[in-house]
Amino acid sequence: MDDTIEPNQPPLPTLMHVLLALYVIGGCIGLSGVATIGLVANDRFVNLTSGMGLCLLGLVAFLQYRGTFRRRAASARGAAYLTGVASVTCFLTVGIVPQSAPLTQLAASVTLVATAYSNAQWAKYLRSYEREGGVLPQESKFTLGEIALLLGIIAVVLGIGSYGVRLRHPNHGYHTTSLITPSGWDIENATLVSYFHDFDYHRWEFSCTEEEFLASWESSYPKLRPIATPVVVEKITASRSLETKKITNGWDTGPTKSGWQMTYDRNTHRGFLRRKLD
């Protein structure tokens, strides 16, 4: 933005500021699509955080658009604050957030710093323009073009979300015929196999003899021990839900470093297998 203020000339953002604004808006759209996946998770905490994330991403995109393309100083200032906070958060979580490349996350943090600075300068320029007697456009209604753009964005967000959901394994199966896990482990004679996959865990439940269960884990999981205190497992139901169940007689590994937990109920001859996702 130029330092010289000309009241008769409408203020225009620089090309760099427009590109940074589009980067932020595009990022918000993409992340919103990812967040919609969490809305259908079988976990209320994931549902809540995903909903809050959608609201926050929508606010950032709205302020960025309004500040840049509608020339609103207050919105530009708000976008500067939020992108600044986002840059700090992104930097502090480098290497911590799962399934994210550290270099990509670091580059995003630097870009957000540049965007926050550009937003602050643009807000300052708009305030100076008004103090010098310039009149900024004050449209309060959405144009037809903006409404069409908004509908297109909603379609993109829903498209990303639905694609992400379809990429996952079938969420639920009840009393199927075979047990094969992603690790390649299986019990040949397992029957009445059920599975339930959500965003935090993959779960399997099956029937087999105690000897088959112990033989399957003997070489790889020596921590399988007799149950001394009640163990709570999640029982898979036919209605696509989970019910807690206490097991007092059988075998259990407890949570392992690899994320697997195996439990066997001697009374019902049912095995329970759970894998925590990264």
C-alpha positions as a printed Julia matrix, in Angstrom:
278×3 Matrix{Float64}:
   0.0     0.0    0.0
   1.28    3.5   -0.88
   1.98    5.96   1.93
   0.49    8.83  -0.12
  -3.25    9.08   0.48
  -5.42   10.36  -2.37
  -9.01   10.75  -1.16
 -10.42   10.79  -4.7
  -8.77    7.5   -5.61
 -10.44    4.31  -4.32
  -7.96    2.35  -2.17
  -6.77   -0.84  -3.78
  -4.8    -3.61  -2.07
  -1.48   -4.65  -3.55
  -1.23   -7.81  -5.62
   0.79   -9.45  -2.83
  -1.9    -8.67  -0.27
  -4.58  -10.11  -2.56
  -2.54  -13.29  -3.05
  -2.0   -13.67   0.7
  -5.72  -13.1    1.31
  -6.62  -15.75  -1.25
  -4.13  -18.11   0.42
  -5.85  -17.65   3.79
  -9.36  -17.98   2.36
  -8.39  -21.07   0.35
  -6.75  -22.61   3.4
  -9.87  -21.98   5.46
 -12.0   -23.66   2.81
  -9.75  -26.73   2.68
  -9.49  -27.06   6.46
 -13.25  -26.59   6.76
 -13.73  -29.56   4.47
 -11.46  -31.64   6.7
 -13.29  -30.41   9.81
 -16.64  -31.57   8.42
 -15.34  -35.15   8.58
 -15.18  -34.82  12.35
 -18.85  -33.87  12.5
 -19.85  -37.45  11.68
 -17.38  -39.09  14.08
 -18.77  -41.3   16.83
 -17.21  -39.07  19.48
 -18.92  -36.04  20.99
 -15.61  -34.33  21.77
 -14.52  -34.66  18.12
 -17.96  -33.41  17.03
 -17.65  -30.38  19.32
 -14.09  -29.44  18.38
 -14.86  -29.9   14.67
 -17.89  -27.62  14.97
 -15.87  -24.99  16.82
 -13.13  -25.28  14.22
 -15.63  -24.74  11.41
 -16.96  -21.59  13.09
 -13.47  -20.2   13.63
 -12.35  -20.96  10.08
 -15.51  -19.36   8.73
 -14.87  -16.23  10.81
 -11.27  -15.94   9.57
 -12.34  -16.34   5.94
 -15.18  -13.83   6.36
 -12.98  -11.17   7.97
 -10.23  -11.73   5.41
 -12.66  -11.36   2.51
 -14.47   -8.37   4.01
 -11.27   -6.58   4.94
  -9.53   -7.14   1.61
 -12.25   -6.95  -1.01
 -14.82   -4.77   0.78
 -12.2    -2.43   2.25
 -13.34   -2.61   5.88
 -10.61   -1.48   8.27
 -12.14   -3.22  11.31
 -12.36   -6.53   9.44
  -8.79   -6.19   8.17
  -7.62   -5.53  11.72
  -9.57   -8.56  13.0
  -8.07  -10.71  10.24
  -4.6    -9.47  11.26
  -5.15  -10.59  14.85
  -6.55  -14.0   13.91
  -3.91  -14.8   11.29
  -1.26  -13.7   13.77
  -2.61  -16.09  16.4
  -2.85  -18.83  13.77
   0.8   -18.31  12.78
   1.97  -18.64  16.39
  -0.19  -21.74  16.93
   1.06  -23.29  13.71
   4.69  -22.64  14.68
   4.34  -23.98  18.23
   2.77  -27.23  17.0
   5.4   -28.03  14.35
   6.2   -31.73  14.71
   3.34  -32.26  17.17
   0.26  -32.29  14.95
  -0.13  -35.83  13.53
  -0.11  -36.43   9.77
   1.46  -33.04   8.98
   4.87  -32.42   7.39
   6.99  -30.15   9.67
   8.46  -28.15   6.77
   5.02  -27.57   5.26
   3.68  -26.48   8.63
   6.66  -24.15   9.15
   6.14  -22.62   5.7
   2.46  -22.09   6.5
   3.44  -20.35   9.76
   5.79  -17.96   7.93
   3.11  -17.22   5.31
   0.57  -16.48   8.04
   3.02  -14.05   9.68
   3.34  -12.24   6.35
  -0.45  -12.22   5.99
  -0.96  -10.83   9.49
   1.52   -8.01   8.78
  -0.07   -7.28   5.41
  -3.54   -7.18   6.99
  -2.33   -4.77   9.68
  -0.78   -2.47   7.06
  -3.93   -2.57   4.94
  -6.1    -1.71   7.96
  -3.76    1.21   8.76
  -3.96    2.41   5.17
  -7.77    2.29   5.16
  -7.98    4.25   8.41
  -5.6     6.89   7.02
  -7.68    7.1    3.86
 -10.82    7.82   5.88
  -9.04   10.4    8.06
  -7.95   12.24   4.92
 -11.57   12.58   3.82
 -11.88    9.54   1.62
 -15.2     7.71   1.5
 -15.1     3.94   1.48
 -17.92    1.87  -0.05
 -20.4     0.77   2.62
 -22.36   -2.0    0.91
 -24.06   -4.12   3.54
 -25.83   -6.64   1.31
 -24.31   -9.54  -0.54
 -24.26   -9.29  -4.32
 -25.53  -12.11  -6.53
 -21.94  -12.9   -7.41
 -21.0   -13.18  -3.74
 -23.99  -15.42  -3.02
 -23.02  -17.67  -5.92
 -19.44  -17.74  -4.64
 -20.62  -18.64  -1.13
 -22.76  -21.5   -2.45
 -19.79  -22.73  -4.46
 -17.58  -22.65  -1.35
 -20.17  -24.61   0.65
 -20.29  -27.2   -2.14
 -16.49  -27.51  -2.11
 -16.39  -27.89   1.69
 -19.07  -30.59   1.62
 -17.33  -32.29  -1.29
 -14.02  -32.46   0.58
 -15.78  -33.77   3.67
 -17.74  -36.46   1.85
 -14.62  -37.57  -0.04
 -12.71  -37.87   3.24
 -15.45  -39.98   4.79
 -15.54  -42.31   1.77
 -11.78  -42.85   1.96
 -12.12  -44.55   5.33
 -12.77  -48.25   5.78
 -16.38  -49.37   6.24
 -17.38  -47.95   9.58
 -19.35  -50.88  10.93
 -19.84  -54.56  10.41
 -21.78  -56.94  12.62
 -21.26  -60.71  12.81
 -19.32  -61.04   9.56
 -17.42  -64.19   8.62
 -13.67  -63.45   8.87
 -11.24  -61.43  10.95
  -8.35  -59.74   9.13
  -6.78  -56.6   10.6
  -4.7   -53.94   8.79
  -1.54  -55.45  10.32
  -2.2   -58.72   8.52
  -3.0   -60.6   11.74
  -5.98  -62.91  11.64
  -7.55  -65.85  13.45
  -8.5   -68.44  10.86
 -11.38  -69.92  12.82
 -12.78  -66.68  14.26
 -16.57  -66.4   13.95
 -19.25  -63.78  14.58
 -16.76  -61.02  13.75
 -17.85  -57.42  14.29
 -15.87  -54.24  13.62
 -16.36  -50.58  14.38
 -14.02  -47.88  13.05
 -14.13  -44.22  14.02
 -11.63  -41.36  14.02
  -9.74  -42.45  17.12
  -9.89  -46.24  17.18
 -10.38  -49.32  15.06
 -12.19  -52.04  17.02
 -12.84  -55.71  16.37
 -14.84  -58.27  18.34
 -14.95  -61.98  17.56
 -15.53  -65.48  18.9
 -12.73  -68.04  19.17
 -11.37  -70.56  21.62
  -9.02  -69.45  24.37
  -6.24  -71.6   22.89
  -6.57  -69.91  19.48
  -6.51  -66.46  21.04
  -3.42  -67.16  23.14
  -1.58  -68.8   20.25
  -2.24  -65.82  17.97
  -0.58  -63.32  20.32
   2.0   -65.47  22.07
   4.99  -64.6   19.87
   4.33  -60.89  19.3
   2.66  -59.79  22.52
   4.24  -61.42  25.59
   2.47  -58.89  27.84
  -0.8   -60.79  27.59
  -1.66  -61.53  31.22
  -4.56  -63.01  33.2
  -7.1   -60.37  34.24
  -6.65  -59.49  37.92
  -8.9   -56.42  38.08
 -11.99  -55.8   35.91
 -11.22  -54.56  32.4
 -13.7   -52.32  30.57
 -14.1   -52.98  26.85
 -16.43  -51.57  24.21
 -18.91  -54.08  22.86
 -20.1   -53.57  19.28
 -23.86  -53.69  18.74
 -25.96  -54.31  15.66
 -27.29  -50.73  15.83
 -23.93  -49.12  14.9
 -23.14  -48.16  18.5
 -20.84  -49.17  21.35
 -21.7   -50.46  24.81
 -19.27  -50.74  27.72
 -18.73  -54.18  29.21
 -16.67  -55.3   32.22
 -14.57  -58.43  31.89
 -13.38  -60.12  35.08
 -12.19  -63.49  33.8
  -9.8   -63.83  30.89
  -6.72  -62.2   29.39
  -5.66  -58.62  28.64
  -2.55  -56.78  27.43
  -3.48  -53.3   28.59
  -2.63  -50.44  26.2
   0.64  -51.13  24.34
   3.16  -48.66  22.93
   2.12  -49.66  19.42
  -1.47  -48.61  20.16
  -2.98  -52.1   20.27
  -4.96  -53.58  23.15
  -6.16  -57.18  23.21
  -8.67  -58.63  25.65
 -10.26  -62.06  25.91
 -13.43  -62.86  27.86
 -13.21  -66.46  29.04
 -16.88  -66.53  30.08
 -18.25  -65.69  26.62
 -15.28  -66.85  24.5
 -15.16  -63.41  22.87
 -12.0   -61.57  21.89
 -11.78  -57.77  21.82
  -9.15  -56.0   19.76
  -8.63  -52.25  19.7
  -6.1   -50.14  17.82
  -5.55  -46.45  18.58
  -4.99  -44.39  15.44
  -2.1   -41.94  15.17
